[in-house]
XYZ file of C-alpha atoms in Angstrom:
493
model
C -55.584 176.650 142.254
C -53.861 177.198 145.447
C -49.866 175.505 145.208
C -47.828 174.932 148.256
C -44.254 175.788 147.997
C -41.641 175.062 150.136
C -39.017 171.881 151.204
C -40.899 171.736 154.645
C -44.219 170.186 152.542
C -41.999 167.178 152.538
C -42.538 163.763 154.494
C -45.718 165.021 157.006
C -48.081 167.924 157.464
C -50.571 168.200 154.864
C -48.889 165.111 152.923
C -50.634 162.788 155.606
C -54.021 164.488 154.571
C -52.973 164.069 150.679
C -52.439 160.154 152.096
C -56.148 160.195 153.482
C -57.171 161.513 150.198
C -55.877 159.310 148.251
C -56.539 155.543 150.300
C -60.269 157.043 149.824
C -59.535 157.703 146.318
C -57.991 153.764 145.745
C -61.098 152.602 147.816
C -63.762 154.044 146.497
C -62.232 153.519 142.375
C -60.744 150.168 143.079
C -63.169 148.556 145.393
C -65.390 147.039 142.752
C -62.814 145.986 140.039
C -60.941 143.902 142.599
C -63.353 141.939 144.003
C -65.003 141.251 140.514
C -64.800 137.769 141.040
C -67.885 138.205 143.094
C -69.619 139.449 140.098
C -67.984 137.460 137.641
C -70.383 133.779 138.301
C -73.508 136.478 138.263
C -72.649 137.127 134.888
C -71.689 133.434 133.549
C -75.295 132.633 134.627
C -77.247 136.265 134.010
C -75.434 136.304 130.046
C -75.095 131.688 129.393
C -71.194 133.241 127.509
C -68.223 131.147 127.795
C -65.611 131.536 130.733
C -63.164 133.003 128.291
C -65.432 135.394 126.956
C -67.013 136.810 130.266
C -63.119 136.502 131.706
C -63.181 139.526 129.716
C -64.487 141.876 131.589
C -62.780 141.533 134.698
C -59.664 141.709 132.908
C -60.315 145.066 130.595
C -60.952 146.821 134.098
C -57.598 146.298 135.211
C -55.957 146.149 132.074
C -56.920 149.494 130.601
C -56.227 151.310 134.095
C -52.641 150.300 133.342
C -52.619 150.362 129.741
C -53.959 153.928 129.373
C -51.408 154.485 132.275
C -49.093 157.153 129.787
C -51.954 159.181 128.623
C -53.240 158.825 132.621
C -49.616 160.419 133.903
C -49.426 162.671 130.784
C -53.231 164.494 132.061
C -51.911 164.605 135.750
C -48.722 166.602 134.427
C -50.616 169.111 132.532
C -53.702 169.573 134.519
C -52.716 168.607 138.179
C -54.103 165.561 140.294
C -57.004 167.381 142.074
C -58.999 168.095 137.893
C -58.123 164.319 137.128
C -59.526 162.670 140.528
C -62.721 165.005 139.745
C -63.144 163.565 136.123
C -61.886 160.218 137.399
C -65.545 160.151 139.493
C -67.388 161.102 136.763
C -65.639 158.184 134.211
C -66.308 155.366 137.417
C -69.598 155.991 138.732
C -70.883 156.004 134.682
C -68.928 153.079 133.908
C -71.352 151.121 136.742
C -74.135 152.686 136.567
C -74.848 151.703 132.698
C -73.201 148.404 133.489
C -76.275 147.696 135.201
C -78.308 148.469 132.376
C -75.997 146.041 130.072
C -77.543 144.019 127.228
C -74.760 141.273 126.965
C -71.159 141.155 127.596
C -70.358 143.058 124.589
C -71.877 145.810 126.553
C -70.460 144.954 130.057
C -66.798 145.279 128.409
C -67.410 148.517 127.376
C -68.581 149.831 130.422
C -67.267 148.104 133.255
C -64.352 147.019 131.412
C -63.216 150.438 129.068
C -64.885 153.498 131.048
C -64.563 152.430 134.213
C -61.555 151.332 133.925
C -60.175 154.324 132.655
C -61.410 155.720 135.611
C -59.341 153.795 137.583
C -56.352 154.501 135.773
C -56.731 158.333 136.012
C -56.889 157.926 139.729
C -54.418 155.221 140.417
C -51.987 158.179 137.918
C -53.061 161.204 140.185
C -52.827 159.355 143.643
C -49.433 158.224 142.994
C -48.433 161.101 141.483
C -49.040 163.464 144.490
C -48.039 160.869 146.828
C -44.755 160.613 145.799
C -44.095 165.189 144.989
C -45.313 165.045 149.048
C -42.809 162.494 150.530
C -39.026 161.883 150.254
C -37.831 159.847 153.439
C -41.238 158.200 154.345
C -42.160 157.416 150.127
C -42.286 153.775 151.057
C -44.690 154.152 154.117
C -46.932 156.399 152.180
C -47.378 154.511 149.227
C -47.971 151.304 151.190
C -50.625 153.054 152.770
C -52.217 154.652 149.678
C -52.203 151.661 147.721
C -53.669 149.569 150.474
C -57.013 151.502 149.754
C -57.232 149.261 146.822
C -56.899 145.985 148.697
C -59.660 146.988 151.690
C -61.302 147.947 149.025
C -61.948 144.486 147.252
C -62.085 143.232 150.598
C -65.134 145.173 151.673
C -66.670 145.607 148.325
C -66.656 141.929 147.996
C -68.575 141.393 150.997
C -70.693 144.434 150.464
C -71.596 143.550 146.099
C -72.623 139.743 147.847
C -75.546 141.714 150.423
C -76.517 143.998 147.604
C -77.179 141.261 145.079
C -79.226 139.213 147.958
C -81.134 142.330 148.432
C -81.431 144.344 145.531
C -80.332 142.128 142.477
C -77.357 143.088 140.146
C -78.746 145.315 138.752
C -79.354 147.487 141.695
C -76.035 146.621 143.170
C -74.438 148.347 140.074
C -76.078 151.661 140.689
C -75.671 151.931 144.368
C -71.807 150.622 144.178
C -71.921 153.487 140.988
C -73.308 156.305 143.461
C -70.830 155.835 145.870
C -68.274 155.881 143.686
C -69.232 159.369 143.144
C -67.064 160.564 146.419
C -64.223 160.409 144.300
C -65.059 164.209 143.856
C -64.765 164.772 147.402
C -61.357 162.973 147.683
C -59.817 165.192 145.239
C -60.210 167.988 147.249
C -57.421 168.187 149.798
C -55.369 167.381 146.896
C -53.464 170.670 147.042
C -50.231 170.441 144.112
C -46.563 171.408 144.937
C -46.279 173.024 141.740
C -48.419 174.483 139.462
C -49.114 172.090 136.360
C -48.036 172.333 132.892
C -51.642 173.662 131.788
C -51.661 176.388 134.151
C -48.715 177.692 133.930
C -48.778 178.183 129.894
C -52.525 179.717 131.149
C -50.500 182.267 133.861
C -47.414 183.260 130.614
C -50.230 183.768 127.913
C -52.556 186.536 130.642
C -49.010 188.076 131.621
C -48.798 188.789 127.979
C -52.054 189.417 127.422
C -51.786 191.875 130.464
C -48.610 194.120 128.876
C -49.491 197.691 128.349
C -49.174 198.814 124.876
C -46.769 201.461 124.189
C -48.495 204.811 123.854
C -46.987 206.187 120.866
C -45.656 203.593 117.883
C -42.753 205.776 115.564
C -44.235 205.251 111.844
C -42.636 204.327 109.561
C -41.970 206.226 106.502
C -41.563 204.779 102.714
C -41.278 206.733 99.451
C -43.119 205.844 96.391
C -43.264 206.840 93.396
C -46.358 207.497 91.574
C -47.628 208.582 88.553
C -50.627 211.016 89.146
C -52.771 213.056 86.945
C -52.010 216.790 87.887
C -54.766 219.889 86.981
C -55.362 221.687 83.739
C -52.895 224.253 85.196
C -49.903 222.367 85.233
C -47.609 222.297 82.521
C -46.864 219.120 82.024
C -50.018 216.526 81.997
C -48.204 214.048 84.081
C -45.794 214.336 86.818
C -43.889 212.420 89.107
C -44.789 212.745 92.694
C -43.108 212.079 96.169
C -45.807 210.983 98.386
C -45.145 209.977 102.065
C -46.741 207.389 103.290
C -47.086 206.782 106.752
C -47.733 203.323 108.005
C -47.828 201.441 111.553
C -45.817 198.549 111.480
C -47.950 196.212 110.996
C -49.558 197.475 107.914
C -46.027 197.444 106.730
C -45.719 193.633 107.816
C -49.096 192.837 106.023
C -48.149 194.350 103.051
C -44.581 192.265 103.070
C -46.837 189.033 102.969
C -48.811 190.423 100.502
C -45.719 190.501 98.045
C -43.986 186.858 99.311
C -47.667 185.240 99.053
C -48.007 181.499 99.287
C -43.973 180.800 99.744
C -44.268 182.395 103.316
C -47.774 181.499 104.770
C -46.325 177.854 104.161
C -42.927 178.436 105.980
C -45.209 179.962 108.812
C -47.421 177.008 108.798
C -44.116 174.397 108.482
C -42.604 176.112 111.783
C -45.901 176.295 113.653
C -46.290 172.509 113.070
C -42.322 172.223 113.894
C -42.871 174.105 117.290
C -45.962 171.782 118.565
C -44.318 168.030 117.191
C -41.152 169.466 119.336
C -42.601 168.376 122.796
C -43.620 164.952 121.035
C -40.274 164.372 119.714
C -38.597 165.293 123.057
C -41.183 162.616 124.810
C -40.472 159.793 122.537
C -36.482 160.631 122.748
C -36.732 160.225 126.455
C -39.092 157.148 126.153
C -36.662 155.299 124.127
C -33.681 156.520 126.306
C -35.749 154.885 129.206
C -35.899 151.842 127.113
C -32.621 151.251 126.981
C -31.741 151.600 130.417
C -31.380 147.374 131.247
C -32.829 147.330 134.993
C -35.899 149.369 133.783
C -36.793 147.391 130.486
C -36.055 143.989 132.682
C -38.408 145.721 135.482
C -41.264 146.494 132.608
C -40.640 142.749 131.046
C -40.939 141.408 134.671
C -44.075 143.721 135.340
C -45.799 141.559 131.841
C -44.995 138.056 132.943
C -46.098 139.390 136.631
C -49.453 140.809 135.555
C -50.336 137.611 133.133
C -49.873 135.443 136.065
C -50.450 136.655 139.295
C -53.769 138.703 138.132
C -56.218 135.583 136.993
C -56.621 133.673 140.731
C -57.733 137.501 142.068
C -61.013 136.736 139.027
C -61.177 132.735 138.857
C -60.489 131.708 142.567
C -64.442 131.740 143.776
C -65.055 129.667 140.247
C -62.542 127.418 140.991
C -63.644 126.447 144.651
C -67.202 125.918 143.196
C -66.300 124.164 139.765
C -64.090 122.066 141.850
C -67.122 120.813 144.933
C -65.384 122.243 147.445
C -68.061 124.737 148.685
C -71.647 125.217 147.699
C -72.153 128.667 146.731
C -69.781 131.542 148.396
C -68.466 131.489 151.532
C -69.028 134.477 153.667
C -65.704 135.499 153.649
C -65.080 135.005 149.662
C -61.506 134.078 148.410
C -61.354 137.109 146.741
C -62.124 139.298 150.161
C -58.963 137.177 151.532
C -56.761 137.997 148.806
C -57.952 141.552 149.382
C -57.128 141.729 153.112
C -53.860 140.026 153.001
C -52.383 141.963 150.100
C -52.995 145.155 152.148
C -51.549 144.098 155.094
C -48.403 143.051 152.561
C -48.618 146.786 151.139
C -47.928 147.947 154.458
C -44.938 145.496 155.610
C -43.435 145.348 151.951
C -43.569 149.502 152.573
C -42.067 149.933 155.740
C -39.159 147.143 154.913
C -38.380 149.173 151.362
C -37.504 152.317 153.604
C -35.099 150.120 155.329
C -31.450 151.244 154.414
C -30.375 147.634 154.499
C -33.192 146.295 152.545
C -32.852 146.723 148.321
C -35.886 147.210 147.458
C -35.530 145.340 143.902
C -34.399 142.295 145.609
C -37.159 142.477 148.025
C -39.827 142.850 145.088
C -37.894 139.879 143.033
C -38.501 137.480 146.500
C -42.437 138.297 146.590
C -42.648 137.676 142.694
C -40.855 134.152 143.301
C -43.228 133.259 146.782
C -46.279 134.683 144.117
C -44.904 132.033 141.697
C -44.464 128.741 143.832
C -47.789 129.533 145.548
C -49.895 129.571 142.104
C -47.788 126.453 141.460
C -49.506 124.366 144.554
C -53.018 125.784 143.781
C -53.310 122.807 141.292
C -52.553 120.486 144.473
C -55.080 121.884 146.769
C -57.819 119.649 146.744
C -59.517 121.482 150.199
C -60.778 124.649 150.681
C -58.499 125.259 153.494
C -55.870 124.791 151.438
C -57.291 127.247 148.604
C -57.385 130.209 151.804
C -54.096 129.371 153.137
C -52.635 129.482 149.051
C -55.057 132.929 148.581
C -53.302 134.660 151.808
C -49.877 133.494 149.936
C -50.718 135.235 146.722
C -52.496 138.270 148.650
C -49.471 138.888 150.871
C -47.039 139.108 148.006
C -48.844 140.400 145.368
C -48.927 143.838 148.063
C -45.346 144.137 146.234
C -47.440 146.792 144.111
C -46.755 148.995 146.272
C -43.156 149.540 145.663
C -43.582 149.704 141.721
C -43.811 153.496 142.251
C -40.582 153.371 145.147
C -38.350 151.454 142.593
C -39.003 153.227 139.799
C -38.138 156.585 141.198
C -34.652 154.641 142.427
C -33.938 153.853 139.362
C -34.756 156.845 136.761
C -35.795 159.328 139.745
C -38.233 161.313 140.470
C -38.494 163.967 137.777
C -38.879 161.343 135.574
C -41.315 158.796 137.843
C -44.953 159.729 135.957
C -43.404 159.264 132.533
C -41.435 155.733 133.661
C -44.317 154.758 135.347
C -46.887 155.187 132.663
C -44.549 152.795 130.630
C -44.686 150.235 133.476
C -48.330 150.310 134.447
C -48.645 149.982 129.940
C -46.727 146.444 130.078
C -48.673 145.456 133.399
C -52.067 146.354 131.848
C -51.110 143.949 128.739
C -50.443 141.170 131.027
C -53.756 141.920 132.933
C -55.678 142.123 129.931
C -54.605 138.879 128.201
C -54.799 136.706 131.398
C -57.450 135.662 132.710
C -58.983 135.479 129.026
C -56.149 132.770 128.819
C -56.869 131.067 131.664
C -60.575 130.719 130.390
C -60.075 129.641 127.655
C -57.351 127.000 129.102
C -60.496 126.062 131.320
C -62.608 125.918 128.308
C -59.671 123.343 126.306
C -59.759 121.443 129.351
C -62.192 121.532 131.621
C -59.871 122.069 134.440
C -57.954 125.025 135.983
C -55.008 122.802 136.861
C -52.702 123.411 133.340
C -54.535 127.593 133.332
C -52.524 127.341 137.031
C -49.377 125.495 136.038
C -48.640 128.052 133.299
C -49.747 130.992 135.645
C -47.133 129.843 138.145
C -44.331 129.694 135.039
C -44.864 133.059 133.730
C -44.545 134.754 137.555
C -41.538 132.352 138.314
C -39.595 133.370 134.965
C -40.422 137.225 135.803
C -38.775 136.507 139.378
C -35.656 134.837 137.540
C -35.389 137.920 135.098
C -35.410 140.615 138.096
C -32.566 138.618 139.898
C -30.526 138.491 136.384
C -30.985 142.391 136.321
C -29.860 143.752 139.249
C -26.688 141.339 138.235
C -23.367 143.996 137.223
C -22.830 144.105 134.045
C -20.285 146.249 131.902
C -22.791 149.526 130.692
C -19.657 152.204 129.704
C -20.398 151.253 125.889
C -24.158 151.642 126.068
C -24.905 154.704 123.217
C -26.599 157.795 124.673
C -29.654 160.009 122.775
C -29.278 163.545 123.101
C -32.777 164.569 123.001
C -32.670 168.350 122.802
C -30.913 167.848 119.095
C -33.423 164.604 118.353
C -36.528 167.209 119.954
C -35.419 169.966 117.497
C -34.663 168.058 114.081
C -38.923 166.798 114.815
């Protein structure tokens, strides 16, 4: 696996082709699980489950990606982003093609929900990841432009899913939307690392030892022993004590030694063996919890929660609430959902640009979207015309491209040597919020018969998140805050 070295990697040259890479990556993994809501009335009818039930599925997509989001970053740090995005192809285009062989929704939540979505979250891990080791100045810019593969992505998957259904059925949509999400492979080529990964370089140390000529001539080692020995007929004396020297490599003379000790050493072998692989484990969790004690970061994964619960269920229930409410027959030809798509990107790309902005804080920035998010799911209630459902879907699009500056703020705040590790943390409290919501909201529907209290309590959760960013970045008095030194807690594990 080729590396490139160097500062001058940095901020253009083959970074803009790990960019390329990695918008295909977004759109090709993404592209299905955001514009879901297409899919989700085909399977309300296709299954006769309840809206809370079949809310399911869209949710698990999104919500493993970010809840397997530590184990995602942990692979990308020990095998490198290119070996992920590779497997990451594999885990998508199986997830959807047995989805179209699905039973029930049982079925559909294990694959479309758990497989592909781990998919998604190995990619979303390894785009990131590589995005951010190949920029420094332009980080905003890139990542705006990375993670608007996502959003044209549910944009023209939501389009394309409605043809293939007219034309093939769902089931035949599912395998051809399955195949081409088998040019993930492809996409992970050009995805050339900085630095060798963790794997490979404990790989390169064990050949180089493997590789060490032995030393040509190894000085016995000589012990004395007595011995009693039988002597011949000749000898005077029947027995006799003999000097014999025995000449043994060294380690004979170290297999003998455990010979004598026995059981009492294998098992302080054994007890340091285990003590020298639960060191790295006890060194991750040390850092983990000093991460959660840092205020901005565990308001910023808090925030993240209330975000995710809220903001995530319109993207899945929008198309069902136009219909269940008579104000279209069917699905327009540019769906709700492909709006949502196409305005979030463009948001990805302004929200980018502005973060790189000296006089722009990019946590205040990301607290204002959250809030416009918020008093926009608030007034969905209110809309009783399908105009006014597109205008409030460009809203929530627009702001909700804030996801692109997760990655930029995190790496402000705990930096970037730290930035998979934080961010797997993040992405885990996001993906609990996208799991539980839109199961929520159905079942809300389900209570009620109406979206309008699902909508009022969406709108709460994303204003309160808002509320809790402003309150963070406010200065508080930190001097007394206690400190983990996790080299001593890493070697006491």
């Amino acid at each position: 696996m080729g590396a490139v070295k160097g500062e001058g990697a940095l901020d253009g040259g083959w970074g803009w082709m790990i960019v390329v890479a990695s918008f295909m990556a977004q759109f090709l993994s993404f592209g299905s699980p955001q514009s879901v809501g297409v899919l989700y009335p085909k399977w309300l009818s296709a299954f006769q489950e309840g809206k809370g039930m079949t809310a399911w599925v869209g949710s698990m997509v999104s919500g493993v990606a970010l809840i397997t989001s530590p184990v995602c970053s942990a692979c990308v740090d020990n095998f490198g982003a290119r070996p992920v995005t590779v497997f990451s192809g594999v885990m998508v285009a199986g997830g959807l093609m047995l989805s179209a062989f699905a039973p029930s929704v049982s079925f559909l939540i294990f694959s479309y929900g758990i497989v592909v979505g781990i998919g998604c979250g190995l990619v979303y891990a390894a785009t990131l990841t590589i995005t951010c080791q190949y920029f420094d100045k332009r980080r905003g810019l890139a990542l705006g432009i990375v993670t608007t593969g996502t959003s044209v992505g549910g944009f023209t998957y939501a389009t394309l899913q409605n043809e293939l259904i007219e034309l093939f059925g769902l089931e035949g949509c599912l395998l051809i939307i399955g195949a081409l999400a088998l040019n993930l492979m492809a996409c992970a080529g050009p995805m050339r690392p900085l630095n060798l990964p963790g794997y490979y370089l404990k790989q390169r140390a064990a050949l180089q030892r493997t590789e060490e000529p032995e030393a040509l001539y190894t000085k016995p080692t000589a012990i004395i022993i007595d011995s009693d020995l039988k002597t011949t007929p000749s000898s005077a004396d029947n027995t006799a004590t003999i000097k014999l020297l025995l000449l043994k490599e060294p380690t004979e003379l170290q297999d003998s030694e455990g010979e004598r000790k026995g059981g009492i050493l294998s098992c302080s072998i054994v007890a340091q063996a285990i003590k020298k692989r639960m060191r790295p484990y006890g060194r991750y969790l040390c850092e983990t919890v000093e991460l959660l004690q840092d205020r901005v970061f565990i308001a910023f994964c808090i925030a993240i929660f209330l975000l995710s619960l809220g903001a995530f269920p319109p993207v899945l229930f929008m198309e069902d609430v136009a219909q269940s409410e008579g104000l279209i027959d069917g699905i327009a030809l540019i769906p709700l959902v492909s709006i949502v798509s196409m305005t979030a990107g463009i948001g990805k790309l302004v929200l980018g640009v502005l973060a790189d902005m000296r006089w722009v804080n990019s946590l205040y920035l990301y607290a204002l979207t959250v809030t416009g998010t918020g008093a926009a799911l608030l007034l969905i209630p209110v809309s009783k015309s399908y105009m006014g459902l597109q205008v409030l879907s460009a809203m929530v699009g627009f702001f909700s491209g804030n996801w692109s500056l997760t990655s930029y703020i995190i790496t402000k705040i705990v930096g970037l040597e730290r930035l998979s590790q934080a961010h797997g943390i993040l992405m885990c409290f996001g993906g609990f919020g996208i799991t539980l919501g839109p199961p929520v909201v159905g079942w809300f529907f389900d209570w009620t018969q109406s979206y309008d209290l699902a909508f009022y309590f969406s709108g709460t959760c994303v204003l309160v998140s808002g509320l809790l960013l402003f309150l963070a970045t406010l200065p508080f008095n930190t001097s007394q805050q206690p400190t983990l030194d996790c080299d001593k807690v890493a070697s006491v594990a």
